[in-house]
């Protein structure tokens, strides 16, 4: 069974919809009622739900480094800069979610697109 993913507030709907069509368990910030939550609260929610966190917000790069430095466990963060082609995001996220284990992604900061 593929890993689940928690989508940050401003992730394009096209990404979410396409991943769901591919059988990925997606939870969006909007569905979870966390659209006004702080970045830290969003990541804590991903931890609580045991889902990989996807974002295009650079603030999470700092948060991930702080978590790694302090030894705070998190289920992994996938980061893509703004402007990455939607089709490429979908493909790369699907690959991670279907091929990697939760243990492999634990505490990792993954940059998309893959090369």
PDB file of N, CA and C in Angstrom:
ATOM      1  N   UNK A   1       0.852  -1.184   0.000  1.00  0.00           N
ATOM      2  CA  UNK A   1       0.000   0.000   0.000  1.00  0.00           C
ATOM      3  C   UNK A   1       0.895   1.243   0.000  1.00  0.00           C
ATOM      4  N   UNK A   2       0.609   2.200  -0.868  1.00  0.00           N
ATOM      5  CA  UNK A   2       1.430   3.418  -0.930  1.00  0.00           C
ATOM      6  C   UNK A   2       1.324   4.236   0.352  1.00  0.00           C
ATOM      7  N   UNK A   3       2.343   5.017   0.588  1.00  0.00           N
ATOM      8  CA  UNK A   3       2.336   5.943   1.717  1.00  0.00           C
ATOM      9  C   UNK A   3       1.306   7.038   1.486  1.00  0.00           C
ATOM     10  N   UNK A   4       0.828   7.633   2.564  1.00  0.00           N
ATOM     11  CA  UNK A   4      -0.062   8.778   2.449  1.00  0.00           C
ATOM     12  C   UNK A   4       0.738  10.067   2.406  1.00  0.00           C
ATOM     13  N   UNK A   5       0.095  11.116   1.921  1.00  0.00           N
ATOM     14  CA  UNK A   5       0.756  12.410   1.803  1.00  0.00           C
ATOM     15  C   UNK A   5      -0.162  13.503   2.334  1.00  0.00           C
ATOM     16  N   UNK A   6       0.451  14.486   2.988  1.00  0.00           N
ATOM     17  CA  UNK A   6      -0.262  15.650   3.508  1.00  0.00           C
ATOM     18  C   UNK A   6       0.165  16.843   2.672  1.00  0.00           C
ATOM     19  N   UNK A   7      -0.799  17.517   2.059  1.00  0.00           N
ATOM     20  CA  UNK A   7      -0.518  18.630   1.162  1.00  0.00           C
ATOM     21  C   UNK A   7      -0.623  19.971   1.881  1.00  0.00           C
ATOM     22  N   UNK A   8       0.405  20.783   1.705  1.00  0.00           N
ATOM     23  CA  UNK A   8       0.420  22.143   2.226  1.00  0.00           C
ATOM     24  C   UNK A   8      -0.720  22.946   1.587  1.00  0.00           C
ATOM     25  N   UNK A   9      -0.990  24.092   2.126  1.00  0.00           N
ATOM     26  CA  UNK A   9      -2.148  24.910   1.763  1.00  0.00           C
ATOM     27  C   UNK A   9      -2.224  25.263   0.279  1.00  0.00           C
ATOM     28  N   UNK A  10      -1.122  25.654  -0.325  1.00  0.00           N
ATOM     29  CA  UNK A  10      -1.178  26.211  -1.679  1.00  0.00           C
ATOM     30  C   UNK A  10      -0.766  25.245  -2.788  1.00  0.00           C
ATOM     31  N   UNK A  11      -0.840  23.953  -2.537  1.00  0.00           N
ATOM     32  CA  UNK A  11      -0.508  22.974  -3.571  1.00  0.00           C
ATOM     33  C   UNK A  11      -1.620  22.984  -4.623  1.00  0.00           C
ATOM     34  N   UNK A  12      -1.256  23.007  -5.908  1.00  0.00           N
ATOM     35  CA  UNK A  12      -2.283  23.020  -6.958  1.00  0.00           C
ATOM     36  C   UNK A  12      -3.228  21.821  -6.871  1.00  0.00           C
ATOM     37  N   UNK A  13      -4.507  22.080  -7.051  1.00  0.00           N
ATOM     38  CA  UNK A  13      -5.525  21.033  -7.026  1.00  0.00           C
ATOM     39  C   UNK A  13      -5.236  19.952  -8.052  1.00  0.00           C
ATOM     40  N   UNK A  14      -4.649  20.314  -9.173  1.00  0.00           N
ATOM     41  CA  UNK A  14      -4.329  19.333 -10.215  1.00  0.00           C
ATOM     42  C   UNK A  14      -3.391  18.252  -9.683  1.00  0.00           C
ATOM     43  N   UNK A  15      -2.465  18.617  -8.819  1.00  0.00           N
ATOM     44  CA  UNK A  15      -1.535  17.641  -8.243  1.00  0.00           C
ATOM     45  C   UNK A  15      -2.298  16.679  -7.338  1.00  0.00           C
ATOM     46  N   UNK A  16      -3.108  17.224  -6.462  1.00  0.00           N
ATOM     47  CA  UNK A  16      -3.895  16.415  -5.534  1.00  0.00           C
ATOM     48  C   UNK A  16      -4.819  15.458  -6.276  1.00  0.00           C
ATOM     49  N   UNK A  17      -5.552  15.961  -7.242  1.00  0.00           N
ATOM     50  CA  UNK A  17      -6.505  15.144  -7.996  1.00  0.00           C
ATOM     51  C   UNK A  17      -5.810  14.024  -8.753  1.00  0.00           C
ATOM     52  N   UNK A  18      -4.702  14.341  -9.393  1.00  0.00           N
ATOM     53  CA  UNK A  18      -3.982  13.333 -10.177  1.00  0.00           C
ATOM     54  C   UNK A  18      -3.420  12.230  -9.279  1.00  0.00           C
ATOM     55  N   UNK A  19      -2.901  12.597  -8.127  1.00  0.00           N
ATOM     56  CA  UNK A  19      -2.382  11.577  -7.217  1.00  0.00           C
ATOM     57  C   UNK A  19      -3.503  10.671  -6.719  1.00  0.00           C
ATOM     58  N   UNK A  20      -4.651  11.235  -6.438  1.00  0.00           N
ATOM     59  CA  UNK A  20      -5.790  10.414  -6.005  1.00  0.00           C
ATOM     60  C   UNK A  20      -6.222   9.441  -7.100  1.00  0.00           C
ATOM     61  N   UNK A  21      -6.216   9.907  -8.342  1.00  0.00           N
ATOM     62  CA  UNK A  21      -6.567   9.014  -9.456  1.00  0.00           C
ATOM     63  C   UNK A  21      -5.571   7.864  -9.582  1.00  0.00           C
ATOM     64  N   UNK A  22      -4.378   8.063  -9.102  1.00  0.00           N
ATOM     65  CA  UNK A  22      -3.340   7.032  -9.142  1.00  0.00           C
ATOM     66  C   UNK A  22      -3.330   6.169  -7.871  1.00  0.00           C
ATOM     67  N   UNK A  23      -4.322   6.346  -7.025  1.00  0.00           N
ATOM     68  CA  UNK A  23      -4.460   5.506  -5.844  1.00  0.00           C
ATOM     69  C   UNK A  23      -3.701   5.966  -4.614  1.00  0.00           C
ATOM     70  N   UNK A  24      -3.236   7.217  -4.612  1.00  0.00           N
ATOM     71  CA  UNK A  24      -2.491   7.747  -3.467  1.00  0.00           C
ATOM     72  C   UNK A  24      -3.470   8.315  -2.438  1.00  0.00           C
ATOM     73  N   UNK A  25      -3.204   8.035  -1.177  1.00  0.00           N
ATOM     74  CA  UNK A  25      -4.002   8.557  -0.066  1.00  0.00           C
ATOM     75  C   UNK A  25      -3.533   9.981   0.228  1.00  0.00           C
ATOM     76  N   UNK A  26      -4.328  10.965  -0.174  1.00  0.00           N
ATOM     77  CA  UNK A  26      -3.972  12.381  -0.049  1.00  0.00           C
ATOM     78  C   UNK A  26      -4.883  13.053   0.975  1.00  0.00           C
ATOM     79  N   UNK A  27      -4.283  13.828   1.858  1.00  0.00           N
ATOM     80  CA  UNK A  27      -5.035  14.681   2.773  1.00  0.00           C
ATOM     81  C   UNK A  27      -4.526  16.098   2.577  1.00  0.00           C
ATOM     82  N   UNK A  28      -5.428  17.007   2.250  1.00  0.00           N
ATOM     83  CA  UNK A  28      -5.027  18.398   2.052  1.00  0.00           C
ATOM     84  C   UNK A  28      -5.262  19.202   3.329  1.00  0.00           C
ATOM     85  N   UNK A  29      -4.547  20.284   3.425  1.00  0.00           N
ATOM     86  CA  UNK A  29      -4.730  21.200   4.545  1.00  0.00           C
ATOM     87  C   UNK A  29      -6.177  21.701   4.593  1.00  0.00           C
ATOM     88  N   UNK A  30      -6.752  21.962   3.426  1.00  0.00           N
ATOM     89  CA  UNK A  30      -8.129  22.440   3.363  1.00  0.00           C
ATOM     90  C   UNK A  30      -9.091  21.403   3.938  1.00  0.00           C
ATOM     91  N   UNK A  31      -8.919  20.144   3.562  1.00  0.00           N
ATOM     92  CA  UNK A  31      -9.793  19.080   4.054  1.00  0.00           C
ATOM     93  C   UNK A  31      -9.630  18.869   5.559  1.00  0.00           C
ATOM     94  N   UNK A  32      -8.425  19.114   6.039  1.00  0.00           N
ATOM     95  CA  UNK A  32      -8.106  18.884   7.441  1.00  0.00           C
ATOM     96  C   UNK A  32      -8.430  20.093   8.323  1.00  0.00           C
ATOM     97  N   UNK A  33      -8.867  21.187   7.706  1.00  0.00           N
ATOM     98  CA  UNK A  33      -9.232  22.378   8.466  1.00  0.00           C
ATOM     99  C   UNK A  33      -8.046  23.129   9.045  1.00  0.00           C
ATOM    100  N   UNK A  34      -6.902  23.046   8.368  1.00  0.00           N
ATOM    101  CA  UNK A  34      -5.692  23.684   8.894  1.00  0.00           C
ATOM    102  C   UNK A  34      -5.164  24.787   7.977  1.00  0.00           C
ATOM    103  N   UNK A  35      -6.018  25.388   7.188  1.00  0.00           N
ATOM    104  CA  UNK A  35      -5.552  26.393   6.229  1.00  0.00           C
ATOM    105  C   UNK A  35      -4.961  27.627   6.902  1.00  0.00           C
ATOM    106  N   UNK A  36      -5.335  27.891   8.138  1.00  0.00           N
ATOM    107  CA  UNK A  36      -4.804  29.062   8.844  1.00  0.00           C
ATOM    108  C   UNK A  36      -3.737  28.678   9.877  1.00  0.00           C
ATOM    109  N   UNK A  37      -3.338  27.426   9.860  1.00  0.00           N
ATOM    110  CA  UNK A  37      -2.347  26.954  10.830  1.00  0.00           C
ATOM    111  C   UNK A  37      -0.956  27.480  10.483  1.00  0.00           C
ATOM    112  N   UNK A  38      -0.116  27.562  11.485  1.00  0.00           N
ATOM    113  CA  UNK A  38       1.279  27.946  11.261  1.00  0.00           C
ATOM    114  C   UNK A  38       2.000  26.811  10.533  1.00  0.00           C
ATOM    115  N   UNK A  39       3.151  27.126   9.977  1.00  0.00           N
ATOM    116  CA  UNK A  39       3.941  26.095   9.304  1.00  0.00           C
ATOM    117  C   UNK A  39       4.279  24.962  10.263  1.00  0.00           C
ATOM    118  N   UNK A  40       4.670  25.319  11.458  1.00  0.00           N
ATOM    119  CA  UNK A  40       5.022  24.316  12.472  1.00  0.00           C
ATOM    120  C   UNK A  40       3.824  23.414  12.779  1.00  0.00           C
ATOM    121  N   UNK A  41       2.637  23.999  12.888  1.00  0.00           N
ATOM    122  CA  UNK A  41       1.430  23.219  13.170  1.00  0.00           C
ATOM    123  C   UNK A  41       1.085  22.295  12.007  1.00  0.00           C
ATOM    124  N   UNK A  42       1.318  22.748  10.783  1.00  0.00           N
ATOM    125  CA  UNK A  42       1.061  21.891   9.624  1.00  0.00           C
ATOM    126  C   UNK A  42       1.972  20.668   9.634  1.00  0.00           C
ATOM    127  N   UNK A  43       3.239  20.880   9.920  1.00  0.00           N
ATOM    128  CA  UNK A  43       4.159  19.746   9.964  1.00  0.00           C
ATOM    129  C   UNK A  43       3.808  18.810  11.117  1.00  0.00           C
ATOM    130  N   UNK A  44       3.407  19.359  12.240  1.00  0.00           N
ATOM    131  CA  UNK A  44       2.983  18.511  13.364  1.00  0.00           C
ATOM    132  C   UNK A  44       1.770  17.672  12.974  1.00  0.00           C
ATOM    133  N   UNK A  45       0.895  18.252  12.170  1.00  0.00           N
ATOM    134  CA  UNK A  45      -0.283  17.502  11.715  1.00  0.00           C
ATOM    135  C   UNK A  45       0.133  16.357  10.786  1.00  0.00           C
ATOM    136  N   UNK A  46       1.105  16.604   9.927  1.00  0.00           N
ATOM    137  CA  UNK A  46       1.625  15.533   9.066  1.00  0.00           C
ATOM    138  C   UNK A  46       2.242  14.424   9.922  1.00  0.00           C
ATOM    139  N   UNK A  47       2.921  14.814  10.986  1.00  0.00           N
ATOM    140  CA  UNK A  47       3.506  13.830  11.899  1.00  0.00           C
ATOM    141  C   UNK A  47       2.403  13.009  12.557  1.00  0.00           C
ATOM    142  N   UNK A  48       1.369  13.675  13.060  1.00  0.00           N
ATOM    143  CA  UNK A  48       0.251  12.990  13.722  1.00  0.00           C
ATOM    144  C   UNK A  48      -0.437  12.004  12.791  1.00  0.00           C
ATOM    145  N   UNK A  49      -0.567  12.367  11.526  1.00  0.00           N
ATOM    146  CA  UNK A  49      -1.263  11.510  10.561  1.00  0.00           C
ATOM    147  C   UNK A  49      -0.314  10.545   9.854  1.00  0.00           C
ATOM    148  N   UNK A  50       0.982  10.620  10.204  1.00  0.00           N
ATOM    149  CA  UNK A  50       2.013   9.734   9.649  1.00  0.00           C
ATOM    150  C   UNK A  50       2.060   9.790   8.128  1.00  0.00           C
ATOM    151  N   UNK A  51       2.064  11.018   7.606  1.00  0.00           N
ATOM    152  CA  UNK A  51       2.083  11.234   6.160  1.00  0.00           C
ATOM    153  C   UNK A  51       3.303  12.051   5.757  1.00  0.00           C
ATOM    154  N   UNK A  52       3.833  11.735   4.595  1.00  0.00           N
ATOM    155  CA  UNK A  52       4.856  12.569   3.989  1.00  0.00           C
ATOM    156  C   UNK A  52       4.243  13.944   3.760  1.00  0.00           C
ATOM    157  N   UNK A  53       5.003  14.996   3.992  1.00  0.00           N
ATOM    158  CA  UNK A  53       4.491  16.358   3.829  1.00  0.00           C
ATOM    159  C   UNK A  53       5.026  16.939   2.531  1.00  0.00           C
ATOM    160  N   UNK A  54       4.140  17.488   1.689  1.00  0.00           N
ATOM    161  CA  UNK A  54       4.567  18.128   0.449  1.00  0.00           C
ATOM    162  C   UNK A  54       4.286  19.616   0.519  1.00  0.00           C
ATOM    163  N   UNK A  55       5.279  20.412   0.124  1.00  0.00           N
ATOM    164  CA  UNK A  55       5.158  21.863   0.169  1.00  0.00           C
ATOM    165  C   UNK A  55       5.992  22.520  -0.921  1.00  0.00           C
ATOM    166  N   UNK A  56       5.634  23.756  -1.206  1.00  0.00           N
ATOM    167  CA  UNK A  56       6.432  24.602  -2.085  1.00  0.00           C
ATOM    168  C   UNK A  56       6.843  25.873  -1.334  1.00  0.00           C
ATOM    169  N   UNK A  57       6.743  25.821  -0.028  1.00  0.00           N
ATOM    170  CA  UNK A  57       7.058  26.935   0.866  1.00  0.00           C
ATOM    171  C   UNK A  57       8.481  26.756   1.404  1.00  0.00           C
ATOM    172  N   UNK A  58       9.362  27.680   1.067  1.00  0.00           N
ATOM    173  CA  UNK A  58      10.765  27.576   1.469  1.00  0.00           C
ATOM    174  C   UNK A  58      10.975  27.621   2.980  1.00  0.00           C
ATOM    175  N   UNK A  59      10.022  28.121   3.718  1.00  0.00           N
ATOM    176  CA  UNK A  59      10.153  28.148   5.176  1.00  0.00           C
ATOM    177  C   UNK A  59      10.331  26.739   5.747  1.00  0.00           C
ATOM    178  N   UNK A  60       9.788  25.740   5.056  1.00  0.00           N
ATOM    179  CA  UNK A  60       9.899  24.366   5.542  1.00  0.00           C
ATOM    180  C   UNK A  60      11.309  23.805   5.397  1.00  0.00           C
ATOM    181  N   UNK A  61      12.130  24.415   4.570  1.00  0.00           N
ATOM    182  CA  UNK A  61      13.526  23.990   4.466  1.00  0.00           C
ATOM    183  C   UNK A  61      14.242  24.253   5.788  1.00  0.00           C
ATOM    184  N   UNK A  62      13.966  25.398   6.375  1.00  0.00           N
ATOM    185  CA  UNK A  62      14.556  25.755   7.673  1.00  0.00           C
ATOM    186  C   UNK A  62      13.987  24.860   8.770  1.00  0.00           C
ATOM    187  N   UNK A  63      12.681  24.660   8.758  1.00  0.00           N
ATOM    188  CA  UNK A  63      12.045  23.818   9.777  1.00  0.00           C
ATOM    189  C   UNK A  63      12.611  22.403   9.721  1.00  0.00           C
ATOM    190  N   UNK A  64      12.762  21.846   8.528  1.00  0.00           N
ATOM    191  CA  UNK A  64      13.307  20.491   8.386  1.00  0.00           C
ATOM    192  C   UNK A  64      14.720  20.413   8.951  1.00  0.00           C
ATOM    193  N   UNK A  65      15.529  21.407   8.658  1.00  0.00           N
ATOM    194  CA  UNK A  65      16.900  21.418   9.178  1.00  0.00           C
ATOM    195  C   UNK A  65      16.915  21.516  10.704  1.00  0.00           C
ATOM    196  N   UNK A  66      16.009  22.305  11.258  1.00  0.00           N
ATOM    197  CA  UNK A  66      15.914  22.419  12.717  1.00  0.00           C
ATOM    198  C   UNK A  66      15.506  21.082  13.336  1.00  0.00           C
ATOM    199  N   UNK A  67      14.527  20.411  12.726  1.00  0.00           N
ATOM    200  CA  UNK A  67      14.091  19.106  13.221  1.00  0.00           C
ATOM    201  C   UNK A  67      15.241  18.109  13.146  1.00  0.00           C
ATOM    202  N   UNK A  68      15.945  18.087  12.021  1.00  0.00           N
ATOM    203  CA  UNK A  68      17.057  17.154  11.863  1.00  0.00           C
ATOM    204  C   UNK A  68      18.146  17.429  12.900  1.00  0.00           C
ATOM    205  N   UNK A  69      18.486  18.690  13.104  1.00  0.00           N
ATOM    206  CA  UNK A  69      19.546  19.058  14.049  1.00  0.00           C
ATOM    207  C   UNK A  69      19.187  18.702  15.493  1.00  0.00           C
ATOM    208  N   UNK A  70      17.904  18.808  15.826  1.00  0.00           N
ATOM    209  CA  UNK A  70      17.468  18.528  17.198  1.00  0.00           C
ATOM    210  C   UNK A  70      17.096  17.062  17.418  1.00  0.00           C
ATOM    211  N   UNK A  71      17.078  16.274  16.349  1.00  0.00           N
ATOM    212  CA  UNK A  71      16.702  14.871  16.469  1.00  0.00           C
ATOM    213  C   UNK A  71      15.205  14.652  16.558  1.00  0.00           C
ATOM    214  N   UNK A  72      14.420  15.665  16.212  1.00  0.00           N
ATOM    215  CA  UNK A  72      12.962  15.541  16.221  1.00  0.00           C
ATOM    216  C   UNK A  72      12.519  14.730  15.006  1.00  0.00           C
ATOM    217  N   UNK A  73      11.768  13.675  15.251  1.00  0.00           N
ATOM    218  CA  UNK A  73      11.314  12.785  14.182  1.00  0.00           C
ATOM    219  C   UNK A  73      10.203  13.446  13.367  1.00  0.00           C
ATOM    220  N   UNK A  74      10.247  13.238  12.053  1.00  0.00           N
ATOM    221  CA  UNK A  74       9.163  13.661  11.171  1.00  0.00           C
ATOM    222  C   UNK A  74       9.114  12.701   9.989  1.00  0.00           C
ATOM    223  N   UNK A  75       7.942  12.567   9.350  1.00  0.00           N
ATOM    224  CA  UNK A  75       7.771  11.544   8.319  1.00  0.00           C
ATOM    225  C   UNK A  75       8.385  11.886   6.964  1.00  0.00           C
ATOM    226  N   UNK A  76       9.111  12.966   6.868  1.00  0.00           N
ATOM    227  CA  UNK A  76       9.724  13.371   5.606  1.00  0.00           C
ATOM    228  C   UNK A  76       8.992  14.554   5.002  1.00  0.00           C
ATOM    229  N   UNK A  77       9.766  15.389   4.314  1.00  0.00           N
ATOM    230  CA  UNK A  77       9.211  16.550   3.622  1.00  0.00           C
ATOM    231  C   UNK A  77       9.694  16.513   2.185  1.00  0.00           C
ATOM    232  N   UNK A  78       8.755  16.611   1.254  1.00  0.00           N
ATOM    233  CA  UNK A  78       9.080  16.796  -0.164  1.00  0.00           C
ATOM    234  C   UNK A  78       8.901  18.273  -0.466  1.00  0.00           C
ATOM    235  N   UNK A  79       9.914  18.871  -1.050  1.00  0.00           N
ATOM    236  CA  UNK A  79       9.872  20.287  -1.388  1.00  0.00           C
ATOM    237  C   UNK A  79      10.094  20.461  -2.884  1.00  0.00           C
ATOM    238  N   UNK A  80       9.271  21.305  -3.485  1.00  0.00           N
ATOM    239  CA  UNK A  80       9.459  21.691  -4.887  1.00  0.00           C
ATOM    240  C   UNK A  80       9.366  23.201  -4.974  1.00  0.00           C
ATOM    241  N   UNK A  81      10.268  23.791  -5.697  1.00  0.00           N
ATOM    242  CA  UNK A  81      10.215  25.241  -5.883  1.00  0.00           C
ATOM    243  C   UNK A  81       8.980  25.595  -6.715  1.00  0.00           C
ATOM    244  N   UNK A  82       8.541  26.822  -6.608  1.00  0.00           N
ATOM    245  CA  UNK A  82       7.420  27.303  -7.415  1.00  0.00           C
ATOM    246  C   UNK A  82       7.809  27.219  -8.889  1.00  0.00           C
ATOM    247  N   UNK A  83       6.866  26.905  -9.736  1.00  0.00           N
ATOM    248  CA  UNK A  83       7.108  26.891 -11.168  1.00  0.00           C
ATOM    249  C   UNK A  83       7.498  25.541 -11.744  1.00  0.00           C
ATOM    250  N   UNK A  84       7.672  24.524 -10.900  1.00  0.00           N
ATOM    251  CA  UNK A  84       7.959  23.191 -11.424  1.00  0.00           C
ATOM    252  C   UNK A  84       6.710  22.698 -12.141  1.00  0.00           C
ATOM    253  N   UNK A  85       6.895  22.096 -13.290  1.00  0.00           N
ATOM    254  CA  UNK A  85       5.780  21.595 -14.099  1.00  0.00           C
ATOM    255  C   UNK A  85       4.928  20.616 -13.284  1.00  0.00           C
ATOM    256  N   UNK A  86       3.622  20.817 -13.316  1.00  0.00           N
ATOM    257  CA  UNK A  86       2.689  20.006 -12.532  1.00  0.00           C
ATOM    258  C   UNK A  86       2.830  18.523 -12.867  1.00  0.00           C
ATOM    259  N   UNK A  87       2.935  18.195 -14.131  1.00  0.00           N
ATOM    260  CA  UNK A  87       3.078  16.792 -14.526  1.00  0.00           C
ATOM    261  C   UNK A  87       4.305  16.145 -13.919  1.00  0.00           C
ATOM    262  N   UNK A  88       5.376  16.894 -13.844  1.00  0.00           N
ATOM    263  CA  UNK A  88       6.615  16.377 -13.252  1.00  0.00           C
ATOM    264  C   UNK A  88       6.447  16.163 -11.752  1.00  0.00           C
ATOM    265  N   UNK A  89       5.765  17.090 -11.078  1.00  0.00           N
ATOM    266  CA  UNK A  89       5.505  16.929  -9.645  1.00  0.00           C
ATOM    267  C   UNK A  89       4.711  15.656  -9.375  1.00  0.00           C
ATOM    268  N   UNK A  90       3.682  15.459 -10.156  1.00  0.00           N
ATOM    269  CA  UNK A  90       2.827  14.283  -9.987  1.00  0.00           C
ATOM    270  C   UNK A  90       3.645  13.010 -10.156  1.00  0.00           C
ATOM    271  N   UNK A  91       4.419  12.956 -11.213  1.00  0.00           N
ATOM    272  CA  UNK A  91       5.237  11.778 -11.507  1.00  0.00           C
ATOM    273  C   UNK A  91       6.236  11.498 -10.377  1.00  0.00           C
ATOM    274  N   UNK A  92       6.936  12.521  -9.937  1.00  0.00           N
ATOM    275  CA  UNK A  92       7.959  12.333  -8.908  1.00  0.00           C
ATOM    276  C   UNK A  92       7.352  11.996  -7.543  1.00  0.00           C
ATOM    277  N   UNK A  93       6.245  12.634  -7.196  1.00  0.00           N
ATOM    278  CA  UNK A  93       5.582  12.311  -5.930  1.00  0.00           C
ATOM    279  C   UNK A  93       5.057  10.879  -5.945  1.00  0.00           C
ATOM    280  N   UNK A  94       4.445  10.483  -7.044  1.00  0.00           N
ATOM    281  CA  UNK A  94       3.936   9.116  -7.148  1.00  0.00           C
ATOM    282  C   UNK A  94       5.068   8.108  -6.977  1.00  0.00           C
ATOM    283  N   UNK A  95       6.189   8.364  -7.599  1.00  0.00           N
ATOM    284  CA  UNK A  95       7.338   7.468  -7.491  1.00  0.00           C
ATOM    285  C   UNK A  95       7.769   7.309  -6.028  1.00  0.00           C
ATOM    286  N   UNK A  96       7.920   8.409  -5.328  1.00  0.00           N
ATOM    287  CA  UNK A  96       8.310   8.332  -3.916  1.00  0.00           C
ATOM    288  C   UNK A  96       7.265   7.599  -3.083  1.00  0.00           C
ATOM    289  N   UNK A  97       6.014   7.915  -3.293  1.00  0.00           N
ATOM    290  CA  UNK A  97       4.959   7.361  -2.449  1.00  0.00           C
ATOM    291  C   UNK A  97       4.706   5.884  -2.700  1.00  0.00           C
ATOM    292  N   UNK A  98       4.946   5.421  -3.902  1.00  0.00           N
ATOM    293  CA  UNK A  98       4.698   4.013  -4.215  1.00  0.00           C
ATOM    294  C   UNK A  98       5.938   3.134  -4.072  1.00  0.00           C
ATOM    295  N   UNK A  99       7.110   3.727  -4.142  1.00  0.00           N
ATOM    296  CA  UNK A  99       8.331   2.916  -4.143  1.00  0.00           C
ATOM    297  C   UNK A  99       9.131   2.979  -2.846  1.00  0.00           C
ATOM    298  N   UNK A 100       9.019   4.048  -2.112  1.00  0.00           N
ATOM    299  CA  UNK A 100       9.794   4.195  -0.878  1.00  0.00           C
ATOM    300  C   UNK A 100       8.976   3.714   0.316  1.00  0.00           C
ATOM    301  N   UNK A 101       9.679   3.312   1.343  1.00  0.00           N
ATOM    302  CA  UNK A 101       9.013   2.939   2.587  1.00  0.00           C
ATOM    303  C   UNK A 101       9.001   4.144   3.525  1.00  0.00           C
ATOM    304  N   UNK A 102       8.137   4.074   4.514  1.00  0.00           N
ATOM    305  CA  UNK A 102       8.079   5.148   5.508  1.00  0.00           C
ATOM    306  C   UNK A 102       9.435   5.313   6.196  1.00  0.00           C
ATOM    307  N   UNK A 103      10.119   4.207   6.453  1.00  0.00           N
ATOM    308  CA  UNK A 103      11.424   4.268   7.105  1.00  0.00           C
ATOM    309  C   UNK A 103      12.457   4.964   6.220  1.00  0.00           C
ATOM    310  N   UNK A 104      12.395   4.755   4.918  1.00  0.00           N
ATOM    311  CA  UNK A 104      13.347   5.390   4.002  1.00  0.00           C
ATOM    312  C   UNK A 104      13.153   6.904   3.926  1.00  0.00           C
ATOM    313  N   UNK A 105      11.925   7.359   4.089  1.00  0.00           N
ATOM    314  CA  UNK A 105      11.631   8.790   3.990  1.00  0.00           C
ATOM    315  C   UNK A 105      11.686   9.507   5.336  1.00  0.00           C
ATOM    316  N   UNK A 106      11.695   8.733   6.417  1.00  0.00           N
ATOM    317  CA  UNK A 106      11.713   9.304   7.763  1.00  0.00           C
ATOM    318  C   UNK A 106      12.858  10.305   7.919  1.00  0.00           C
ATOM    319  N   UNK A 107      12.513  11.502   8.370  1.00  0.00           N
ATOM    320  CA  UNK A 107      13.483  12.567   8.666  1.00  0.00           C
ATOM    321  C   UNK A 107      14.240  13.078   7.441  1.00  0.00           C
ATOM    322  N   UNK A 108      13.738  12.803   6.260  1.00  0.00           N
ATOM    323  CA  UNK A 108      14.404  13.218   5.026  1.00  0.00           C
ATOM    324  C   UNK A 108      13.775  14.489   4.462  1.00  0.00           C
ATOM    325  N   UNK A 109      14.597  15.279   3.819  1.00  0.00           N
ATOM    326  CA  UNK A 109      14.149  16.437   3.051  1.00  0.00           C
ATOM    327  C   UNK A 109      14.445  16.107   1.596  1.00  0.00           C
ATOM    328  N   UNK A 110      13.395  15.948   0.808  1.00  0.00           N
ATOM    329  CA  UNK A 110      13.510  15.502  -0.575  1.00  0.00           C
ATOM    330  C   UNK A 110      13.191  16.669  -1.493  1.00  0.00           C
ATOM    331  N   UNK A 111      14.072  16.932  -2.424  1.00  0.00           N
ATOM    332  CA  UNK A 111      13.885  18.033  -3.363  1.00  0.00           C
ATOM    333  C   UNK A 111      13.349  17.502  -4.688  1.00  0.00           C
ATOM    334  N   UNK A 112      12.297  18.146  -5.183  1.00  0.00           N
ATOM    335  CA  UNK A 112      11.720  17.804  -6.483  1.00  0.00           C
ATOM    336  C   UNK A 112      11.906  18.992  -7.418  1.00  0.00           C
ATOM    337  N   UNK A 113      12.030  18.780  -8.702  1.00  0.00           N
ATOM    338  CA  UNK A 113      11.923  17.499  -9.398  1.00  0.00           C
ATOM    339  C   UNK A 113      13.190  16.668  -9.243  1.00  0.00           C
ATOM    340  N   UNK A 114      12.999  15.358  -9.407  1.00  0.00           N
ATOM    341  CA  UNK A 114      14.135  14.448  -9.439  1.00  0.00           C
ATOM    342  C   UNK A 114      14.851  14.651 -10.758  1.00  0.00           C
ATOM    343  N   UNK A 115      16.088  14.376 -10.830  1.00  0.00           N
ATOM    344  CA  UNK A 115      16.848  14.516 -12.087  1.00  0.00           C
ATOM    345  C   UNK A 115      17.145  13.180 -12.675  1.00  0.00           C
TER     346      UNK A 115
END
